Coordinates of C-alpha atoms and ligand atoms in Angstrom, one line a residue:
Chain A
M12 CA 42.2 70.3 21.9
T13 CA 40.5 68.6 24.8
L14 CA 39.3 65.0 24.7
M15 CA 35.7 66.2 24.8
T16 CA 36.0 68.3 21.6
M17 CA 37.8 65.4 19.8
I18 CA 34.9 63.1 20.7
I19 CA 32.3 65.7 19.6
K20 CA 34.1 66.4 16.3
M21 CA 34.5 62.7 15.6
S22 CA 30.9 61.8 16.5
E23 CA 29.8 64.4 13.8
G24 CA 31.2 61.8 11.4
L25 CA 29.3 59.0 12.9
G26 CA 26.2 59.8 10.8
K27 CA 28.2 59.2 7.7
T28 CA 29.8 56.0 9.1
C29 CA 26.2 54.8 9.7
A30 CA 25.2 55.9 6.2
I31 CA 28.0 53.7 4.7
F32 CA 27.0 50.8 7.0
F33 CA 23.3 50.7 6.4
L34 CA 23.3 51.6 2.7
T35 CA 25.9 48.9 2.1
L36 CA 23.8 46.3 3.8
L37 CA 20.6 47.6 2.1
F38 CA 22.2 47.0 -1.4
S39 CA 24.6 44.1 -0.8
L40 CA 22.3 41.7 1.0
P41 CA 19.8 41.4 -1.8
L42 CA 22.4 41.9 -4.5
G43 CA 24.4 39.0 -3.0
M44 CA 21.3 36.7 -3.5
I45 CA 21.1 37.6 -7.1
V46 CA 24.9 37.0 -7.5
A47 CA 24.6 33.7 -5.6
L48 CA 21.7 32.5 -7.9
L49 CA 23.7 33.4 -11.0
R50 CA 26.8 31.7 -9.6
M51 CA 24.7 28.5 -9.2
S52 CA 23.2 28.9 -12.7
K53 CA 23.1 25.7 -14.8
N54 CA 24.5 27.8 -17.6
R55 CA 28.2 27.2 -17.4
I56 CA 29.1 30.5 -19.1
I57 CA 27.1 32.6 -16.6
S58 CA 28.3 30.8 -13.6
N59 CA 31.9 31.0 -14.6
I60 CA 31.8 34.7 -15.4
V61 CA 30.2 35.3 -12.0
R62 CA 32.7 33.1 -10.3
F63 CA 35.5 35.1 -11.9
F64 CA 34.2 38.4 -10.7
I65 CA 33.6 37.0 -7.2
S66 CA 37.2 35.9 -7.1
I67 CA 38.4 39.3 -8.1
L68 CA 36.3 41.1 -5.6
R69 CA 37.4 38.8 -2.8
G70 CA 41.0 38.5 -3.9
T71 CA 41.8 42.2 -4.1
P72 CA 41.7 44.9 -1.3
L73 CA 38.5 46.7 -0.8
M74 CA 40.6 49.9 -0.6
L75 CA 41.8 49.3 -4.2
Q76 CA 38.3 48.7 -5.4
L77 CA 37.1 51.9 -3.7
L78 CA 39.8 53.9 -5.5
A79 CA 38.9 52.2 -8.8
V80 CA 35.2 53.1 -8.4
T81 CA 35.9 56.7 -7.3
Y82 CA 38.7 57.7 -9.7
G83 CA 38.3 55.0 -12.4
P84 CA 35.7 57.0 -14.4
Y85 CA 38.0 60.0 -14.4
Y86 CA 41.0 58.2 -15.7
L87 CA 39.1 56.0 -18.1
F88 CA 36.5 58.4 -19.5
G89 CA 37.6 61.8 -18.3
L90 CA 34.4 62.0 -16.2
S91 CA 34.6 64.4 -13.2
V92 CA 35.0 62.8 -9.9
S93 CA 31.7 62.9 -8.0
R94 CA 31.5 65.6 -5.3
N95 CA 29.5 63.4 -3.0
K96 CA 31.9 60.6 -2.1
L97 CA 29.1 58.6 -0.4
I98 CA 28.0 57.4 -3.9
P99 CA 31.3 55.7 -4.9
V100 CA 31.9 54.5 -1.3
V101 CA 28.5 52.8 -1.2
V102 CA 28.9 51.4 -4.7
A103 CA 32.3 49.9 -4.0
F104 CA 31.2 48.6 -0.6
A105 CA 28.0 47.1 -1.8
I106 CA 29.6 45.3 -4.7
N107 CA 32.4 44.0 -2.5
Y108 CA 30.1 42.8 0.2
A109 CA 27.7 41.3 -2.3
A110 CA 30.5 39.0 -3.4
Y111 CA 31.1 37.8 0.2
F112 CA 27.3 37.4 0.9
A113 CA 26.9 35.6 -2.4
E114 CA 29.3 32.9 -1.3
I115 CA 27.7 32.7 2.1
Y116 CA 24.2 32.3 0.5
R117 CA 25.5 29.7 -1.9
G118 CA 27.0 27.6 0.9
G119 CA 23.7 27.9 2.8
I120 CA 21.5 27.0 -0.2
E121 CA 23.7 24.0 -1.1
S122 CA 23.6 22.8 2.5
I123 CA 19.8 22.2 2.4
P124 CA 19.1 18.5 1.9
I125 CA 17.9 17.6 -1.6
G126 CA 14.9 15.9 0.1
Q127 CA 13.4 19.3 1.0
Y128 CA 13.2 20.1 -2.7
E129 CA 11.9 16.7 -3.6
A130 CA 9.2 16.8 -0.9
A131 CA 8.1 20.3 -2.1
T132 CA 8.1 19.2 -5.7
V133 CA 6.0 16.2 -5.0
L134 CA 3.5 18.3 -3.1
G135 CA 3.1 20.5 -6.2
Y136 CA 4.9 23.6 -5.0
S137 CA 6.2 25.8 -7.9
K138 CA 9.9 26.5 -8.1
F139 CA 9.2 30.0 -6.8
Q140 CA 7.2 28.7 -3.8
T141 CA 9.7 26.1 -3.1
F142 CA 12.5 28.6 -2.9
F143 CA 10.8 31.3 -0.9
K144 CA 8.6 29.2 1.4
I145 CA 10.7 26.1 2.0
I146 CA 14.4 26.7 1.2
L147 CA 15.1 30.4 2.0
P148 CA 13.8 30.4 5.6
Q149 CA 16.1 27.4 6.4
V150 CA 19.0 29.1 4.6
V151 CA 18.6 32.2 6.6
K152 CA 18.9 30.3 9.8
R153 CA 22.0 28.4 8.7
I154 CA 23.9 31.4 7.4
L155 CA 23.1 33.9 10.2
P156 CA 26.3 33.3 12.1
S157 CA 28.4 33.9 9.0
V158 CA 26.4 37.0 8.0
T159 CA 27.0 38.3 11.5
N160 CA 30.7 37.9 10.9
E161 CA 30.6 39.9 7.7
V162 CA 28.5 42.6 9.3
I163 CA 31.0 43.0 12.1
T164 CA 33.8 43.3 9.5
L165 CA 31.8 45.9 7.6
V166 CA 31.6 48.1 10.7
K167 CA 35.4 48.2 10.8
D168 CA 35.7 48.5 7.1
T169 CA 33.8 51.7 7.0
S170 CA 37.1 53.3 8.1
I171 CA 38.5 52.5 4.6
A172 CA 36.4 55.4 3.3
F173 CA 39.2 57.7 4.5
T174 CA 41.1 56.7 1.3
V175 CA 38.8 59.0 -0.7
S176 CA 38.5 61.6 2.1
Y177 CA 34.8 60.9 2.8
Q178 CA 34.2 62.7 6.0
E179 CA 33.1 59.8 8.2
M180 CA 34.2 59.3 11.8
F181 CA 37.6 57.7 11.1
T182 CA 38.6 60.2 8.4
I183 CA 37.9 63.1 10.9
G184 CA 39.8 61.2 13.6
K185 CA 42.8 60.8 11.3
Q186 CA 42.8 64.5 10.4
I187 CA 42.7 65.5 14.0
A188 CA 45.5 63.0 14.8
N189 CA 47.6 64.6 12.1
S190 CA 47.0 68.2 13.1
Q191 CA 47.4 67.6 16.8
T192 CA 50.1 65.0 16.5
S193 CA 48.1 62.9 18.9
F194 CA 47.3 59.2 19.1
T195 CA 44.1 59.9 21.2
P196 CA 41.7 60.1 18.2
F197 CA 42.6 56.6 17.2
V198 CA 41.8 55.3 20.6
V199 CA 38.5 57.2 20.5
A200 CA 37.8 55.6 17.1
G201 CA 38.6 52.2 18.5
V202 CA 36.1 52.7 21.3
F203 CA 33.4 53.9 18.8
Y204 CA 33.8 50.8 16.6
F205 CA 33.8 48.5 19.7
I206 CA 30.5 50.0 20.9
F207 CA 29.0 49.9 17.4
N208 CA 29.9 46.2 17.1
A209 CA 28.5 45.4 20.6
V210 CA 25.2 46.7 19.3
V211 CA 25.5 44.7 16.1
D212 CA 26.3 41.6 18.1
F213 CA 23.3 42.1 20.3
V214 CA 20.9 42.7 17.4
M215 CA 22.1 39.7 15.4
G216 CA 22.0 37.6 18.6
K217 CA 18.3 38.5 18.9
F218 CA 17.7 37.4 15.3
E219 CA 19.5 34.1 15.9
K220 CA 17.4 33.5 19.1
R221 CA 14.2 34.1 17.2
L222 CA 15.1 31.3 14.8
D223 CA 16.0 28.9 17.6
Y224 CA 12.5 27.4 17.7
Y225 CA 13.6 24.6 15.3
R226 CA 16.6 22.7 14.4
Chain B
M18 CA -6.4 1.9 -13.6
I19 CA -5.0 4.5 -11.3
L20 CA -1.4 4.1 -12.5
E21 CA 0.0 2.5 -15.6
M22 CA 3.7 2.3 -16.3
N23 CA 4.6 0.7 -19.6
N24 CA 8.0 -0.5 -20.8
I25 CA 10.0 1.9 -18.5
K26 CA 13.7 2.2 -19.2
K27 CA 16.0 4.3 -17.2
S28 CA 19.8 4.4 -17.1
F29 CA 22.3 6.5 -15.1
G30 CA 25.1 6.9 -17.5
S31 CA 26.0 3.5 -18.6
L32 CA 24.3 1.8 -15.7
E33 CA 20.9 0.4 -16.8
V34 CA 18.7 0.6 -13.7
L35 CA 15.3 -0.1 -15.1
K36 CA 15.1 -2.6 -17.9
D37 CA 11.7 -2.5 -19.6
I38 CA 9.5 -2.5 -16.5
S39 CA 5.7 -2.4 -16.7
L40 CA 3.5 -2.0 -13.7
S41 CA -0.2 -1.2 -13.4
V42 CA -2.1 -0.5 -10.2
D43 CA -5.8 -0.7 -9.8
K44 CA -8.0 1.4 -7.6
G45 CA -7.9 0.2 -4.0
E46 CA -5.0 -2.2 -4.7
V47 CA -2.0 -2.4 -2.3
V48 CA 1.2 -3.4 -4.1
S49 CA 4.4 -4.2 -2.3
I50 CA 7.7 -4.1 -4.0
I51 CA 10.6 -6.1 -2.6
G52 CA 14.0 -6.9 -3.8
P53 CA 17.7 -6.6 -3.1
S54 CA 19.5 -3.3 -2.6
G55 CA 20.3 -1.6 -5.9
S56 CA 17.6 -3.5 -7.9
G57 CA 16.0 -0.2 -8.9
K58 CA 13.0 0.0 -6.5
S59 CA 13.5 3.6 -5.5
T60 CA 14.3 4.6 -9.0
L61 CA 11.0 3.1 -10.1
L62 CA 9.1 5.1 -7.6
R63 CA 11.1 8.2 -8.5
C64 CA 10.2 7.7 -12.2
A65 CA 6.5 7.3 -11.2
T66 CA 6.6 10.5 -9.3
F67 CA 8.5 12.5 -11.9
L68 CA 11.5 13.0 -9.6
E69 CA 13.6 11.2 -12.3
T70 CA 12.9 11.4 -16.0
I71 CA 12.6 8.1 -17.8
D72 CA 14.5 7.3 -21.0
S73 CA 11.6 5.6 -22.7
G74 CA 8.2 4.1 -21.9
E75 CA 4.9 5.5 -20.8
V76 CA 3.4 6.7 -17.5
L77 CA -0.3 7.3 -17.2
Y78 CA -2.4 8.5 -14.3
L79 CA -6.2 7.8 -14.4
G80 CA -5.7 7.0 -18.1
K81 CA -4.0 10.4 -18.9
A82 CA -0.5 10.2 -20.3
A83 CA 2.2 12.1 -18.4
V84 CA 4.9 10.8 -20.6
T85 CA 4.9 8.9 -23.9
T86 CA 7.6 7.6 -26.2
Q87 CA 8.0 8.5 -29.8
D88 CA 10.8 7.1 -31.9
G89 CA 12.4 5.6 -28.8
K90 CA 12.5 9.0 -27.0
A91 CA 10.4 9.8 -23.9
E92 CA 8.3 13.0 -24.2
Y93 CA 6.8 14.5 -21.2
V94 CA 3.7 16.8 -21.2
A95 CA 4.3 20.5 -20.6
P96 CA 5.6 21.4 -17.1
A97 CA 2.4 23.1 -16.1
E98 CA 0.4 20.0 -17.1
L99 CA 2.9 17.7 -15.3
R100 CA 2.5 19.8 -12.1
K101 CA -1.3 19.3 -12.2
M102 CA -0.8 15.6 -12.5
R103 CA 1.2 15.6 -9.3
S104 CA -2.0 15.9 -7.4
C105 CA -2.8 12.3 -8.5
Y106 CA -0.2 10.9 -6.2
G107 CA 1.6 11.3 -2.9
L108 CA 5.1 10.1 -1.9
V109 CA 6.3 9.2 1.6
F110 CA 10.1 9.2 1.8
Q111 CA 12.4 7.1 3.8
Q112 CA 13.8 10.2 5.5
F113 CA 10.4 11.8 6.1
N114 CA 11.5 15.1 4.6
L115 CA 9.2 17.2 6.8
F116 CA 9.8 21.0 6.6
P117 CA 11.6 21.7 9.9
H118 CA 10.6 25.3 10.1
Y119 CA 6.9 24.6 10.0
T120 CA 4.8 23.1 12.8
V121 CA 3.2 19.7 12.3
L122 CA -0.1 21.4 11.4
K123 CA 1.5 23.8 8.9
N124 CA 3.4 20.9 7.3
I125 CA 0.1 19.3 6.5
I126 CA -2.0 22.3 5.6
D127 CA 0.4 24.5 3.6
A128 CA 0.3 22.7 0.3
P129 CA -3.5 22.2 0.2
I130 CA -3.9 25.9 0.9
N131 CA -1.2 27.3 -1.2
V132 CA -1.0 24.8 -4.0
H133 CA -4.6 23.6 -4.3
K134 CA -5.9 26.9 -3.1
R135 CA -8.5 25.3 -0.9
P136 CA -10.3 27.2 1.9
K137 CA -8.1 27.4 5.0
A138 CA -10.8 26.5 7.6
E139 CA -11.8 23.4 5.8
V140 CA -8.2 22.2 5.3
I141 CA -7.3 22.8 9.0
A142 CA -10.4 20.8 10.1
E143 CA -9.3 17.9 7.8
A144 CA -5.7 18.1 8.9
K145 CA -6.7 17.8 12.6
A146 CA -8.9 14.8 11.8
L147 CA -6.0 13.2 10.0
L148 CA -3.6 13.9 12.9
E149 CA -6.2 12.3 15.2
K150 CA -6.3 9.3 13.0
M151 CA -2.5 9.0 13.1
G152 CA -2.6 9.1 16.9
L153 CA -1.0 12.6 16.9
G154 CA -3.9 14.7 17.9
D155 CA -1.8 16.5 20.5
K156 CA 1.1 17.3 18.3
A157 CA -0.4 19.9 15.9
D158 CA 1.7 22.7 17.3
A159 CA 5.0 20.8 17.7
Y160 CA 7.9 21.1 15.4
P161 CA 9.3 18.1 13.6
C162 CA 12.5 18.1 15.6
Q163 CA 10.4 17.6 18.8
L164 CA 9.0 14.3 17.5
S165 CA 10.3 10.8 17.3
G166 CA 11.1 9.3 14.0
G167 CA 7.9 7.2 14.0
Q168 CA 5.9 10.3 14.8
Q169 CA 7.6 12.3 12.1
Q170 CA 6.9 9.6 9.5
R171 CA 3.2 9.6 10.5
V172 CA 3.1 13.3 10.0
A173 CA 4.6 12.8 6.6
I174 CA 1.9 10.3 5.8
A175 CA -0.7 12.8 7.0
R176 CA 0.9 15.5 4.9
A177 CA 0.6 13.3 1.8
L178 CA -3.0 12.3 2.6
A179 CA -4.1 15.9 3.0
M180 CA -3.5 16.4 -0.7
K181 CA -6.2 13.7 -1.3
P182 CA -4.0 11.7 -3.7
D183 CA -5.5 8.8 -5.8
I184 CA -2.4 6.7 -5.1
L185 CA 0.2 6.9 -2.3
F186 CA 3.8 5.7 -2.8
F187 CA 6.0 4.7 0.1
D188 CA 9.8 4.2 -0.3
E189 CA 11.0 2.1 2.6
P190 CA 8.9 4.1 5.1
T191 CA 10.3 2.4 8.2
S192 CA 14.0 1.9 7.1
A193 CA 15.2 5.1 8.9
L194 CA 13.4 4.1 12.1
D195 CA 14.6 2.4 15.3
P196 CA 13.1 -1.2 15.3
E197 CA 10.7 -0.4 18.2
L198 CA 9.2 2.5 16.1
T199 CA 8.5 0.6 12.9
G200 CA 5.3 -0.9 14.3
E201 CA 3.4 2.3 14.8
V202 CA 4.1 3.4 11.2
L203 CA 3.2 0.0 9.7
K204 CA 0.0 0.0 11.7
V205 CA -1.0 3.3 10.1
I206 CA -0.3 1.9 6.6
K207 CA -2.3 -1.2 7.4
Q208 CA -5.2 1.0 8.5
L209 CA -5.0 2.9 5.2
A210 CA -5.1 -0.5 3.3
E211 CA -8.2 -1.4 5.2
D212 CA -9.7 2.0 4.2
N213 CA -9.0 0.9 0.5
M214 CA -6.3 3.5 -0.1
T215 CA -4.4 2.6 -3.3
M216 CA -0.8 2.2 -2.4
V217 CA 2.6 1.1 -3.7
V218 CA 5.0 0.2 -0.9
V219 CA 8.7 -0.5 -1.3
T220 CA 9.7 -2.3 1.8
H221 CA 12.1 -4.7 3.5
E222 CA 9.4 -5.7 6.1
M223 CA 8.5 -9.1 4.7
P224 CA 5.8 -10.1 7.2
F225 CA 4.2 -6.7 6.7
A226 CA 4.2 -7.0 2.9
R227 CA 2.7 -10.5 3.2
A228 CA 0.0 -9.3 5.5
V229 CA -1.2 -6.1 3.8
S230 CA -0.6 -6.5 0.1
D231 CA -2.9 -7.6 -2.6
R232 CA 0.1 -8.2 -4.8
V233 CA 3.8 -8.6 -4.2
I234 CA 6.4 -7.7 -6.8
F235 CA 9.9 -9.0 -6.6
M236 CA 12.4 -6.9 -8.4
A237 CA 16.1 -7.7 -9.1
E238 CA 18.6 -6.0 -11.4
G239 CA 16.1 -3.7 -12.9
V240 CA 13.5 -6.2 -13.9
I241 CA 10.3 -7.7 -12.3
V242 CA 11.4 -11.3 -11.7
E243 CA 8.1 -12.4 -10.2
Q244 CA 4.8 -11.1 -9.0
G245 CA 1.6 -12.4 -7.6
H246 CA -0.5 -12.9 -4.5
P247 CA 1.7 -12.6 -1.4
E248 CA 0.9 -16.2 -0.3
E249 CA 2.2 -17.4 -3.7
V250 CA 5.3 -15.3 -3.8
F251 CA 6.3 -15.8 -0.2
G252 CA 4.9 -19.3 0.3
N253 CA 5.7 -20.9 -3.1
P254 CA 8.0 -18.7 -5.2
K255 CA 8.3 -19.9 -8.8
E256 CA 11.7 -18.3 -9.6
E257 CA 15.0 -19.5 -8.2
R258 CA 16.1 -15.8 -7.8
T259 CA 13.1 -15.1 -5.6
R260 CA 13.7 -18.1 -3.5
Q261 CA 17.3 -17.1 -3.0
F262 CA 16.4 -13.6 -1.9
L263 CA 13.7 -14.8 0.5
Q264 CA 16.0 -17.4 2.0
N265 CA 18.8 -14.8 2.5
Y266 CA 16.2 -12.6 4.2
Q267 CA 15.2 -15.2 6.7
N268 CA 18.8 -15.6 7.9
Ligands
ATP313 N1 21.0 9.7 -9.2 C1 21.7 8.6 -9.5 N2 22.8 8.6 -10.2 C2 23.5 7.5 -10.5 N3 23.2 6.3 -10.1 C3 22.1 6.1 -9.4 C4 21.3 7.3 -9.0 N4 20.2 6.8 -8.3 C5 20.4 5.5 -8.2 N5 21.5 5.1 -8.9 C6 21.9 3.7 -9.0 O1 20.9 2.9 -9.5 C7 20.8 1.6 -8.9 C8 19.4 1.4 -8.3 O2 19.2 2.3 -7.2 P1 17.9 2.3 -6.4 O3 18.1 3.4 -5.4 O4 16.7 2.4 -7.3 O5 17.9 0.9 -5.7 P2 16.9 0.3 -4.6 O6 16.4 -0.9 -5.1 O7 16.0 1.4 -4.1 O8 18.0 -0.1 -3.5 P3 17.8 0.0 -1.8 O9 17.1 -1.2 -1.4 O10 19.2 0.0 -1.4 O11 17.1 1.3 -1.6 C9 21.9 1.6 -7.9 O12 23.0 0.9 -8.5 C10 22.2 3.0 -7.7 O13 23.6 3.2 -7.3
MG314 MG1 15.8 2.4 -2.3

């Protein structure tokens, strides 16, 4: 197999790699906010339950969580394993990343000086207005560098989908590597991830620049 | 009466910070509150502005009760009602607390537009006039981080005034400023006093308190030790505690 055919075969999986990437972000970014707010709940029971789940999600390998989501329903309830592996992959990824984003959001929210809340309260803003107009925009600016870190990790983590044989780029590369007993597909995969992340870096850099107008 | 606070008690845990304090402020009156650190001055303002809840006592704005006490327990009116009463007063913080992501103009107009639901054009015109009055006519489009502390505090004052409060509270408005910047802020407050704005100012600036106030209150350890006309309190204090404090201050 020539290098060119390897590249072409592997890039056929890039669509699926992107699907994991974008769908995970689409679900985990907002879900993380809900988790963060529950984690900061004044209700001790709620916040402790959420804290427990976050620690499990961050304390065990994503690969294990992916296996659990994909095959757990079969072993536990005898349900058939879903044919379209994208669903369990995105579910596992979204939940896992939501846990990380939640902790980032929480750090950001807690870093906003209490005076911002007090000024808003005295001016008569509702709790809802205070959060969305005053607090959240400042949180976004503060957490953007940490979010960028997670997004870059996510790009690389999409390769974990090979554990359930979802035909994304890395899974295809691994199959080619096996059948051709060649290391080349891994090098190709490495280059793909590197380029992908260069784009991520560029885009997130643009976002950060946009928020540079204040301190 | 614009503000009436009767028999206010407030503790943090076992620490009694306000011990049965009563304070009324008439329309157009300028009241200064002085006193040593930890005497409860900020706490009193925070209770008046509902940033802290009192343990017992009464707070009334324009004769309407925000909190009353039954069987020794403070009872606040419903949250929606309380939020409405917030339009009676404004509060200027020691640390300004401007919204850093908004321009100077937006800091001032956002609440009148989105809280009071007033027409935008009208609010903007008023905000610009206010900025002009604060000597910041050219700063409407600047961000707070581009301003000096004195300028930021003047924006904070404009932001409070844009809500058309009946009474304005200041908690050490110049304490976070470099000495050379306090003058410009005090000048603005003095101007407001001349315009008959009702104000309560917690301050460590004794000459300023003496010059602008109609009444000076000296607080220590959670009680009002002495109050009266500034010339009396500063010139001829009746209480030993007041004399001590003022003497320490001069040194
Ligand atoms: N949220 C709080 N929790 C616990 N204690 C508090 C709290 N806020 C204030 N205190 C305590 O209450 C007392 C009065 O504080 P306060 O800030 O009202 O004093 P102050 O007169 O404004 O002093 P300063 O001149 O230093 O500003 C202090 O002993 C302070 O430590
Ligand atoms: Mg204070």
